[in-house]
mmCIF file of C-alpha atoms and ligand atoms in Angstrom:
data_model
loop_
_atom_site.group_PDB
_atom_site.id
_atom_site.type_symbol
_atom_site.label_atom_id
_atom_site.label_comp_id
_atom_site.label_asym_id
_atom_site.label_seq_id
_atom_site.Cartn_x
_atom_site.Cartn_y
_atom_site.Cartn_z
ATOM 1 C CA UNK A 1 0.000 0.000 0.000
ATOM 2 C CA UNK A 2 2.701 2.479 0.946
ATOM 3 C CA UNK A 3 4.836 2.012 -2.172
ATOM 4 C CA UNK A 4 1.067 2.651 -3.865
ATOM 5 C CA UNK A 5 0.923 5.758 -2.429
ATOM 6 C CA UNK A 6 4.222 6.967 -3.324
ATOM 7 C CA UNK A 7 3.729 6.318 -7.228
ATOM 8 C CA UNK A 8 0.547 8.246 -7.104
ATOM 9 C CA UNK A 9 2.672 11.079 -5.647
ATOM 10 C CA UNK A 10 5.340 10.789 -8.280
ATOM 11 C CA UNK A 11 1.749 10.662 -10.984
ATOM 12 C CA UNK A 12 0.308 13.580 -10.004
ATOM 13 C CA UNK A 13 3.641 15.828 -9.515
ATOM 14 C CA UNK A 14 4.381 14.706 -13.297
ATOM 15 C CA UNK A 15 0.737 15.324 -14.152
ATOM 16 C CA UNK A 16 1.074 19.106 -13.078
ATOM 17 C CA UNK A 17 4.279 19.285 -14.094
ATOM 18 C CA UNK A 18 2.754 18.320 -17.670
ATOM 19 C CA UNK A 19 0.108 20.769 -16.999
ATOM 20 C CA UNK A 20 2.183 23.829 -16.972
ATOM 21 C CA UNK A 21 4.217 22.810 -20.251
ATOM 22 C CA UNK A 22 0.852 22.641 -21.698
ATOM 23 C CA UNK A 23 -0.181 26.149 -20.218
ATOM 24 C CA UNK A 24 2.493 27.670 -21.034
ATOM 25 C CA UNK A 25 2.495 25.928 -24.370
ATOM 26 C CA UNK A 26 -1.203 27.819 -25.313
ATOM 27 C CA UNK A 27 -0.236 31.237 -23.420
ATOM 28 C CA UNK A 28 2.854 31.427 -26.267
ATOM 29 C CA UNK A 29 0.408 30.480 -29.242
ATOM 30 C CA UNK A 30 -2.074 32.173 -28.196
ATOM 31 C CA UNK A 31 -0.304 35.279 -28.697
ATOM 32 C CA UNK A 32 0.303 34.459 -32.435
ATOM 33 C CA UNK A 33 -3.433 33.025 -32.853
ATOM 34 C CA UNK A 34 -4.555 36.230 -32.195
ATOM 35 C CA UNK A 35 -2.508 38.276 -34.308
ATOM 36 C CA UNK A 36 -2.662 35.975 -37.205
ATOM 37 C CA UNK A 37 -6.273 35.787 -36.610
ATOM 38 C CA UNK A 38 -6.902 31.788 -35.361
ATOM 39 C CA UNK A 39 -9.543 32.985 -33.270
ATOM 40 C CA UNK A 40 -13.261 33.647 -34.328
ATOM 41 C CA UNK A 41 -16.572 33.488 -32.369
ATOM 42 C CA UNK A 42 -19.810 31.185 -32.460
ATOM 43 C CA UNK A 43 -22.943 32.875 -31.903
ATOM 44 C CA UNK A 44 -25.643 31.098 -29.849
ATOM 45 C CA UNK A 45 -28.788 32.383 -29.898
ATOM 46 C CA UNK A 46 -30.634 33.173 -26.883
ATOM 47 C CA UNK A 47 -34.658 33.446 -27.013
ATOM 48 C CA UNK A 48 -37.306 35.144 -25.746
ATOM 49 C CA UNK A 49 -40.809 32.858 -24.014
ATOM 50 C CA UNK A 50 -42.946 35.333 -25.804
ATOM 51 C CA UNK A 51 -43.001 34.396 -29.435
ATOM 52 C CA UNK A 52 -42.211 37.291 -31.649
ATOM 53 C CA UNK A 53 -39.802 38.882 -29.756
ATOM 54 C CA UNK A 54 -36.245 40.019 -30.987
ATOM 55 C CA UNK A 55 -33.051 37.658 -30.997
ATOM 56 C CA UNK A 56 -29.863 37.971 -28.983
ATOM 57 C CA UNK A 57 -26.592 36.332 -28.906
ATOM 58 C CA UNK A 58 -24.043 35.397 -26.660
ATOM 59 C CA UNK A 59 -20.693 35.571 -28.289
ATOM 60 C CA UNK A 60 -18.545 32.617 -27.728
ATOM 61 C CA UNK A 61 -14.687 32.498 -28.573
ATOM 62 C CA UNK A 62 -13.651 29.397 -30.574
ATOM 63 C CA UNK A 63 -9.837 28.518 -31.674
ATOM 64 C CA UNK A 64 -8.426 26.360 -34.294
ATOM 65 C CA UNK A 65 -5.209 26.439 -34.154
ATOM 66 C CA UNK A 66 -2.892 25.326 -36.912
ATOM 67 C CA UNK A 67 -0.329 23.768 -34.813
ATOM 68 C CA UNK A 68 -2.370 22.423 -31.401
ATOM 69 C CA UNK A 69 -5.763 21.616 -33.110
ATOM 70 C CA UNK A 70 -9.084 22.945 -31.563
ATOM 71 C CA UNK A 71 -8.888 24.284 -28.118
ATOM 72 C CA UNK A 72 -11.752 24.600 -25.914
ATOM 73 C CA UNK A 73 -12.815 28.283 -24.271
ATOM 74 C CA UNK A 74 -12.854 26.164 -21.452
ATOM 75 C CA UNK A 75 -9.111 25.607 -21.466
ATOM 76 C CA UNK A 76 -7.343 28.745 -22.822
ATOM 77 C CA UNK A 77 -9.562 31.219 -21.554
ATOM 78 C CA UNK A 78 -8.774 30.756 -18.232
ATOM 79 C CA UNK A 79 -5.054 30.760 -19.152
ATOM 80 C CA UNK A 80 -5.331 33.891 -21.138
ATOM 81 C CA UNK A 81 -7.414 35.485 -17.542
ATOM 82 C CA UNK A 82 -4.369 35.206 -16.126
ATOM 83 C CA UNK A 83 -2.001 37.625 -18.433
ATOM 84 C CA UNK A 84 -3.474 40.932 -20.480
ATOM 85 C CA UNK A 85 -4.578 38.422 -23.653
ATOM 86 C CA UNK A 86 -7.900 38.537 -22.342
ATOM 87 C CA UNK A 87 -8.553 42.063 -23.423
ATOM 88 C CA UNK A 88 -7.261 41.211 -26.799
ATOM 89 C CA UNK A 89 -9.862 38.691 -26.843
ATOM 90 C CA UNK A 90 -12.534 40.673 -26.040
ATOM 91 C CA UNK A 91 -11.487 43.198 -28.913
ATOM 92 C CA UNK A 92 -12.027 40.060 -31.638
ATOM 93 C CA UNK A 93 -15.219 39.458 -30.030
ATOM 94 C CA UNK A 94 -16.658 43.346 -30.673
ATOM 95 C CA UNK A 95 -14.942 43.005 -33.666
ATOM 96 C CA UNK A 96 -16.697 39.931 -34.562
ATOM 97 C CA UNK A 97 -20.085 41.311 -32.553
ATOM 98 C CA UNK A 98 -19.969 43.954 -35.636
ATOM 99 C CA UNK A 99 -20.246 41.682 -38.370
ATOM 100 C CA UNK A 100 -22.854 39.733 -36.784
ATOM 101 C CA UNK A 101 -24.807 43.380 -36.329
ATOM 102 C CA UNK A 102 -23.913 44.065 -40.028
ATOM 103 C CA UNK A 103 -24.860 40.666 -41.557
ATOM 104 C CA UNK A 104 -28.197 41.069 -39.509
ATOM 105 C CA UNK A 105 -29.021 44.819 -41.005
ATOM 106 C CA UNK A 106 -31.624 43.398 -43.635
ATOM 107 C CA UNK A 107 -33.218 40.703 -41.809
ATOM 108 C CA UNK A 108 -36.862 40.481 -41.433
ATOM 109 C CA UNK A 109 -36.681 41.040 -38.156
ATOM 110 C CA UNK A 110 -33.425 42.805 -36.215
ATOM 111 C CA UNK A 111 -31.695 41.403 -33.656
ATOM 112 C CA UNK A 112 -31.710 42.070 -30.009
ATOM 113 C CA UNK A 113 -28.352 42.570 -28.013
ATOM 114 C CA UNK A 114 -25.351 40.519 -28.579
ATOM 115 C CA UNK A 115 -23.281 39.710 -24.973
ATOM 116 C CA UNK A 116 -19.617 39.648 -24.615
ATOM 117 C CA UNK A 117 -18.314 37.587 -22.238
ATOM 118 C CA UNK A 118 -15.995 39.252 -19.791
ATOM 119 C CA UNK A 119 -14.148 38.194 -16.673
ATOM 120 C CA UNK A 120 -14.610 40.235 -13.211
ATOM 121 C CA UNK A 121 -10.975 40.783 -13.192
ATOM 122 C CA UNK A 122 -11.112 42.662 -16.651
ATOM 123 C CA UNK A 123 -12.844 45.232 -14.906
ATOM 124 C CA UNK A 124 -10.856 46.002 -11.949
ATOM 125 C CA UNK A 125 -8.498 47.586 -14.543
ATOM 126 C CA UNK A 126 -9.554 50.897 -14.260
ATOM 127 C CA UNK A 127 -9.515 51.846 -18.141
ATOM 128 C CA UNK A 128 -11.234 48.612 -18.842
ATOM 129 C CA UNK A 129 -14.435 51.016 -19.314
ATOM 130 C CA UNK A 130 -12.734 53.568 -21.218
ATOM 131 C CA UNK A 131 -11.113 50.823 -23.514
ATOM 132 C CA UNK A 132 -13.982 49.074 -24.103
ATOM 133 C CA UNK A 133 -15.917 52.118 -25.417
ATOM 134 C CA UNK A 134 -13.154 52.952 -27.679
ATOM 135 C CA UNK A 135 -13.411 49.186 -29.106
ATOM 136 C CA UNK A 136 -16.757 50.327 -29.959
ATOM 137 C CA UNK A 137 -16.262 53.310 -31.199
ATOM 138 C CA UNK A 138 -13.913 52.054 -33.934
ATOM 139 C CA UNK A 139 -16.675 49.620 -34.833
ATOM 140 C CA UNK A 140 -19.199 51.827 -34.510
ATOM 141 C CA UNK A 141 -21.287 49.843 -32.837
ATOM 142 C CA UNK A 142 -24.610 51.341 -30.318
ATOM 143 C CA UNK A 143 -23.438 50.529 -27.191
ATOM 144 C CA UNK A 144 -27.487 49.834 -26.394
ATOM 145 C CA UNK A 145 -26.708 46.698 -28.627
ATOM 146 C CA UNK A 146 -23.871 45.204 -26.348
ATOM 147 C CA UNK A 147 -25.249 43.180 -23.332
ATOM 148 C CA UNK A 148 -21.425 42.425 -20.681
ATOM 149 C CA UNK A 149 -21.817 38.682 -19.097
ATOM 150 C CA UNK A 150 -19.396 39.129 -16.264
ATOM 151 C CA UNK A 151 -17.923 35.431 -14.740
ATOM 152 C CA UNK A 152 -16.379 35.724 -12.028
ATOM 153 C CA UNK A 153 -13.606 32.825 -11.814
ATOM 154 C CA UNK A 154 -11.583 33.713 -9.213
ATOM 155 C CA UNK A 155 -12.127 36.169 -6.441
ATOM 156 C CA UNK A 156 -12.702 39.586 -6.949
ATOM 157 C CA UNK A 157 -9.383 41.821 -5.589
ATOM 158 C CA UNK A 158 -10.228 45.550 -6.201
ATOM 159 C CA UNK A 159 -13.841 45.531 -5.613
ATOM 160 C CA UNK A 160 -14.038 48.917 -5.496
ATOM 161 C CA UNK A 161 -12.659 49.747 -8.596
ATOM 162 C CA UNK A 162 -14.732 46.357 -9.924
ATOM 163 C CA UNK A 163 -17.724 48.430 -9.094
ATOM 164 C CA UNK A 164 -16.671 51.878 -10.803
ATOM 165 C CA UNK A 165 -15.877 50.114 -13.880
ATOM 166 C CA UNK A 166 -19.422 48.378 -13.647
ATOM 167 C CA UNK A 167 -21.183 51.458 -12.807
ATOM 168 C CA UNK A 168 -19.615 53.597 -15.712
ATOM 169 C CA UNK A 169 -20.189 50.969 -18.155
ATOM 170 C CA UNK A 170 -23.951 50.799 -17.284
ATOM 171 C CA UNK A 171 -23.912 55.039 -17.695
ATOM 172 C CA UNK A 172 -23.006 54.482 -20.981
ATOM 173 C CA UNK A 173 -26.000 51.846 -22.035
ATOM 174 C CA UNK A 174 -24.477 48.704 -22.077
ATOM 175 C CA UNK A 175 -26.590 45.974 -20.238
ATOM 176 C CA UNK A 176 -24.786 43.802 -17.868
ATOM 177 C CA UNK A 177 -25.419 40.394 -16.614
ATOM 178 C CA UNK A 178 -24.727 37.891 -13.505
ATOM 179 C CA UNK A 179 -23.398 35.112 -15.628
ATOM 180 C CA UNK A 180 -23.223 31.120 -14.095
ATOM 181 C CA UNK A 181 -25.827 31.991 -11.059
ATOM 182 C CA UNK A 182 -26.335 29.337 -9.032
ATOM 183 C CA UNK A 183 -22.818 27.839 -9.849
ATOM 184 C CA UNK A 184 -19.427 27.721 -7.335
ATOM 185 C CA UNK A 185 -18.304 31.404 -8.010
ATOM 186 C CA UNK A 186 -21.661 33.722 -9.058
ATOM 187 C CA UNK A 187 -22.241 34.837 -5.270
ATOM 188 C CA UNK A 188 -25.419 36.374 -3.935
ATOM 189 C CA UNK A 189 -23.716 39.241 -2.243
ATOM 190 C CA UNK A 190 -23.052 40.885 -5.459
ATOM 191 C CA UNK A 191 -26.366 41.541 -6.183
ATOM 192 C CA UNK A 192 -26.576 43.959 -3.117
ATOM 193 C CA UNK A 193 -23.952 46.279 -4.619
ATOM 194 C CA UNK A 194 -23.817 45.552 -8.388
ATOM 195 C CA UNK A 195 -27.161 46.558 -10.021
ATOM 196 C CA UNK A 196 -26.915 43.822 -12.937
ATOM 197 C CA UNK A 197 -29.711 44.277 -15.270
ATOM 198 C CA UNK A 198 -30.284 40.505 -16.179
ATOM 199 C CA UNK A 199 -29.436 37.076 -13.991
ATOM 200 C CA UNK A 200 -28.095 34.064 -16.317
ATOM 201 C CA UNK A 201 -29.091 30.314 -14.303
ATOM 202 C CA UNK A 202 -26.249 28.335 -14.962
ATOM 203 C CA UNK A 203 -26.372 25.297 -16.971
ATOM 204 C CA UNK A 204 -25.315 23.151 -13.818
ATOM 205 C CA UNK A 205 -28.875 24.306 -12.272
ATOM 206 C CA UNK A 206 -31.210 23.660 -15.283
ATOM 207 C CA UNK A 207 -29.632 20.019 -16.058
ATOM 208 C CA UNK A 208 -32.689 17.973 -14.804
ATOM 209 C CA UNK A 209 -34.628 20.694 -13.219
ATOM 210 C CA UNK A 210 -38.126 18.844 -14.122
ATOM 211 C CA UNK A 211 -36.870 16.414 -11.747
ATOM 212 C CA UNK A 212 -34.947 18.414 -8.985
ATOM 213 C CA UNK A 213 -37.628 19.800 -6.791
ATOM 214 C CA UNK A 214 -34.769 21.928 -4.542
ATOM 215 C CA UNK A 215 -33.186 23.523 -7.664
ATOM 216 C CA UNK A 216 -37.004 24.329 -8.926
ATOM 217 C CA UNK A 217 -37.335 25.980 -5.190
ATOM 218 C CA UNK A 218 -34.347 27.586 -5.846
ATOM 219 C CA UNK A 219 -35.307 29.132 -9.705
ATOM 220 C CA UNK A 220 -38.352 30.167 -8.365
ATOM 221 C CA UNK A 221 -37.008 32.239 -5.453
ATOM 222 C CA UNK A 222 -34.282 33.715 -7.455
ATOM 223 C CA UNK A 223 -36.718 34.733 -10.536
ATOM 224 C CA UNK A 224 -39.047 36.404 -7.850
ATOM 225 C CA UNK A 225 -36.018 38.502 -6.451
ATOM 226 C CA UNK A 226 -34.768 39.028 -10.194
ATOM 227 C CA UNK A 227 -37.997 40.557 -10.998
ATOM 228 C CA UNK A 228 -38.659 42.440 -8.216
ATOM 229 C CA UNK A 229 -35.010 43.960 -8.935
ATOM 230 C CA UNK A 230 -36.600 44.878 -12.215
ATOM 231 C CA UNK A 231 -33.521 42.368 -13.871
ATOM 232 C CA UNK A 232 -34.960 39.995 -16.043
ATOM 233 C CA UNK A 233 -33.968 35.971 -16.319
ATOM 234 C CA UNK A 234 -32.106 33.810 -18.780
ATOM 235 C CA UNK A 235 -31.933 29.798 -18.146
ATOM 236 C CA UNK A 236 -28.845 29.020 -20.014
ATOM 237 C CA UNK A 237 -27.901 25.122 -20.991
ATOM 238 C CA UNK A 238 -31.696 24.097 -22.152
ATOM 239 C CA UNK A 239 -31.205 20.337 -23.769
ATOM 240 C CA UNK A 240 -34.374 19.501 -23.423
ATOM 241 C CA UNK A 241 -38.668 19.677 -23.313
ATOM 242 C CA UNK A 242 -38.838 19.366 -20.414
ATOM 243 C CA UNK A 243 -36.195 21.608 -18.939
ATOM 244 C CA UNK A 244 -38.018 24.063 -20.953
ATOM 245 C CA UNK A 245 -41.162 23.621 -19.875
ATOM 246 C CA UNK A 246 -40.368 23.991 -16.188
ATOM 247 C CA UNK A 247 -38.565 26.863 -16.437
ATOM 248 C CA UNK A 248 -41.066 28.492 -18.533
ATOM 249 C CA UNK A 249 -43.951 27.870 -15.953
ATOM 250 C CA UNK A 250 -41.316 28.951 -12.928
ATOM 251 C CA UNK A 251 -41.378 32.286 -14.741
ATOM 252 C CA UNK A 252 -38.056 32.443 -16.380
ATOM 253 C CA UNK A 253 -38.159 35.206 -19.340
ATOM 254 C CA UNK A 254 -35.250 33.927 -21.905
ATOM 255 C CA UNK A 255 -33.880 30.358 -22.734
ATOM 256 C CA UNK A 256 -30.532 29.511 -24.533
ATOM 257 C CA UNK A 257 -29.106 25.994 -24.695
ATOM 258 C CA UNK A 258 -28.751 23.276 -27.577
ATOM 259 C CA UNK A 259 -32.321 22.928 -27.655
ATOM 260 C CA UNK A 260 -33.102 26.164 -29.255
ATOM 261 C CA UNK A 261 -29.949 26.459 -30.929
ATOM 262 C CA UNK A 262 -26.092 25.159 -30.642
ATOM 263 C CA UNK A 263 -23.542 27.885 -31.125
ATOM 264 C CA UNK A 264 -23.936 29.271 -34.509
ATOM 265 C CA UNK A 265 -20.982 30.288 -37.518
ATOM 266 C CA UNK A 266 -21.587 33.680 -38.153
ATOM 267 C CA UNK A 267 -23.847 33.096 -41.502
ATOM 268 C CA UNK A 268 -25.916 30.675 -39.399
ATOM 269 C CA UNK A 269 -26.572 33.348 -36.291
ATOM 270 C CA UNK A 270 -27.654 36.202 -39.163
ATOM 271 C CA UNK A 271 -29.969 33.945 -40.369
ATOM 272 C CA UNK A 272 -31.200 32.123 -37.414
ATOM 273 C CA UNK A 273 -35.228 32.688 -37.027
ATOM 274 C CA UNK A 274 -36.565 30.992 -34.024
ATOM 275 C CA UNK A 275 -38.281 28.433 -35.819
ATOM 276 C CA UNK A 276 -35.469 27.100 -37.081
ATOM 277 C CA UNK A 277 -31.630 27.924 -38.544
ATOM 278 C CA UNK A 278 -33.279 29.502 -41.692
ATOM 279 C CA UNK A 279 -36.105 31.402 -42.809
HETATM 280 P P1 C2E B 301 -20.444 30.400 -20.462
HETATM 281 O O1 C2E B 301 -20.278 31.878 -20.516
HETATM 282 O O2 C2E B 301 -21.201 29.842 -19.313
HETATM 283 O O3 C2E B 301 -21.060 29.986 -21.848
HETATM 284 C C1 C2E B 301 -21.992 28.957 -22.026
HETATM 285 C C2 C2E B 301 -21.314 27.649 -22.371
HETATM 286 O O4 C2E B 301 -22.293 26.625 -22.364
HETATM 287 C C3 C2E B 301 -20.737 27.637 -23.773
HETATM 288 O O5 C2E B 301 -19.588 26.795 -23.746
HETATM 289 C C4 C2E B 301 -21.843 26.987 -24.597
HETATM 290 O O6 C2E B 301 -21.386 26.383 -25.795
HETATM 291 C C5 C2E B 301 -22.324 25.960 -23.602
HETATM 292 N N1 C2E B 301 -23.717 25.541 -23.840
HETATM 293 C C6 C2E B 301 -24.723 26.251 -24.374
HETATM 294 N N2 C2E B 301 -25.870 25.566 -24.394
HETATM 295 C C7 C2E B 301 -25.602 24.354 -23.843
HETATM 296 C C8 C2E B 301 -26.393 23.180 -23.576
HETATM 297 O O7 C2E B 301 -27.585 23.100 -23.846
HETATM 298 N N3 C2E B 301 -25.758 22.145 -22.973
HETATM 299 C C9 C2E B 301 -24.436 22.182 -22.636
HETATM 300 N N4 C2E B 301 -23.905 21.115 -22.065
HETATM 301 N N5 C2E B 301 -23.664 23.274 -22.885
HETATM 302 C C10 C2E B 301 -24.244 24.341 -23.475
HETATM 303 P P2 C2E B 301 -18.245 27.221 -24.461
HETATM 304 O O8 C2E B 301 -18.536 27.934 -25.741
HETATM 305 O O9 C2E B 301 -17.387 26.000 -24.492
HETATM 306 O O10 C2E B 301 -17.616 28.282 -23.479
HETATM 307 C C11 C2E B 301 -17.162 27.915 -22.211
HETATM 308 C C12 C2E B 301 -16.872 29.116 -21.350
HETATM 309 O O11 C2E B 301 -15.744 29.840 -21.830
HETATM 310 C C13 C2E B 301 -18.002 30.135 -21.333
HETATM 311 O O12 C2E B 301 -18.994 29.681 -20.441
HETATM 312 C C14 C2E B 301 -17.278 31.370 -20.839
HETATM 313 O O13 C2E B 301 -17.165 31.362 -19.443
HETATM 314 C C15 C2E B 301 -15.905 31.187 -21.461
HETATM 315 N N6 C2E B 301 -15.791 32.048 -22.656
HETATM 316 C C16 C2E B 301 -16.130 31.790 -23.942
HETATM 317 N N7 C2E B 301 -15.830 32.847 -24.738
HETATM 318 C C17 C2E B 301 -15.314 33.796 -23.925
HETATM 319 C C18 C2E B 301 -14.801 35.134 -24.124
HETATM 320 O O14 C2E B 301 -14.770 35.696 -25.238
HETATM 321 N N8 C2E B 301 -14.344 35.786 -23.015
HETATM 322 C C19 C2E B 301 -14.350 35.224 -21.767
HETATM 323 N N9 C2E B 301 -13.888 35.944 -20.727
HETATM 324 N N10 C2E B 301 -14.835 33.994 -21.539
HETATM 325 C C20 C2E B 301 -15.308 33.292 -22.600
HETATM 326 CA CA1 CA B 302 -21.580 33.590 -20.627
HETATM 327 CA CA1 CA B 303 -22.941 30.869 -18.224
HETATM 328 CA CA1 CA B 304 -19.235 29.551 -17.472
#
């Protein structure tokens, strides 16, 4: 048993030891995949319970890279959280949020918001704001089009500058949303300080809710404090019927998951109609 032990020791250290070579490995082509433009975003629509109503987006960074293969946002985005790549990322994304705004220009019916994902530690930079209005500036793009989805993956250092960036940002139009409520890191206590204007339920949450009678208790409680904070609701990670249904009847006023729609190419998103990928 012992000498067991001591080869799962010597396992692991070479499994993080592998880990950081692999890290590292994506932090130094990363750098390159963005310049050389590897990067591009999916578009996944999200929908409103009222029929008729506009579609929005969430933006969602994808990566083929020529030398690594495809890499999941999973995997490098944290990496690039951790060094000023993130912001470059972001930039692709508004740059790739004004295509999807231009392809969309002679649809039937116009689009709602599109939301950029970005980490709470983007904003306690305190030109994040500043920056980011520039970014849209260039693109000219209405800053009433461009919902923030703010993830909060590791602890939040500067809150107070956190909450200047937030509060400027929201001056200036731009919606901003709780995103993975109900998950490890998306904590309650923000919602005193931070007014977000819309609350995404995490995927974890809505797996199964038609079953989960304590997670139903829960949507229902937090949709009734969502609403009464005037914010309004998106279930995220819908797969199927019945997931839909219940969070329909709990009150919930959006849905996005691979049961309306998997993330879209950019064509697919400008066309996407709610009754199906094309009109
Ligand atoms: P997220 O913000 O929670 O985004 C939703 C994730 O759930 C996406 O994964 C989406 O493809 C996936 N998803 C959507 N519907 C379903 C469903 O019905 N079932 C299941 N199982 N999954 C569903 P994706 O695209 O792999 O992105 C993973 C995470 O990477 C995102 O989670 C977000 O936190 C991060 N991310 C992606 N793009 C960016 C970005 O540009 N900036 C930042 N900061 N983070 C990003
Ligand atoms: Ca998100
Ligand atoms: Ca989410
Ligand atoms: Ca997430």
């Amino acid at each position: 048993a012992k000498k067991n032990k001591g080869n799962n020791i010597c396992f692991y250290s070479e499994k993080i030891a592998q880990q950081h070579y692999r890290n590292k490995d994506i932090e130094n082509h990363l750098i390159e995949a963005i310049e050389q433009g590897e990067l591009f975003t999916a578009f996944q629509p999200i929908v409103s319970v009222q029929p008729g109503k506009p579609v929005h987006f969430e933006a969602l960074a994808r990566w083929k890279s020529k030398s690594l293969g495809n890499i999941r946002p999973d995997e490098f985005i944290p990496i690039a959280e951790s060094t000023p790549l993130i912001n470059s990322i972001t930039q692709v994304m508004t740059r790739n949020t004004k295509l999807l705004l231009e392809l969309s220009k002679h649809r039937r019916q116009p689009i709602g918001s599109i939301s950029i994902n970005v980490s709470a530690r983007q904003l306690t930079c305190k030109n994040f704001g500043q920056t980011f209005l520039q970014w849209l500036d260039e693109q000219n793009i209405d800053s009433q089009h461009i919902c923030l989805e703010l993830t909060e993956t590791q602890a939040i250092e500067n809150y107070q500058q956190c909450l200047d960036q937030f509060m400027f940002l929201r001056s200036q139009g731009i919606k901003i949303s709780l995103d993975d409520f109900g998950s490890g890191f998306a904590s309650t206590n923000h919602l005193l300080d931070l007014p977000f204007d819309i609350i995404k339920l995490d995927k974890q949450l809505i797996r199964c809710i038609d079953k989960n009678t304590r997670g139903q208790a829960l949507v229902a409680g937090t949709i009734e404090m969502a609403h009464r904070l005037n914010m309004t609701v998106i279930a995220e990670g819908m797969e199927n019927f019945e997931e839909r249904q219940t969070v329909i009847d709990l009150g919930c006023d959006y849905l996005q998951g691979f049961l309306i729609a998997k993330p879209l190419s950019l064509g697919a998103a400008a066309s996407f109609s709610q009754c199906g990928p094309s009109q």
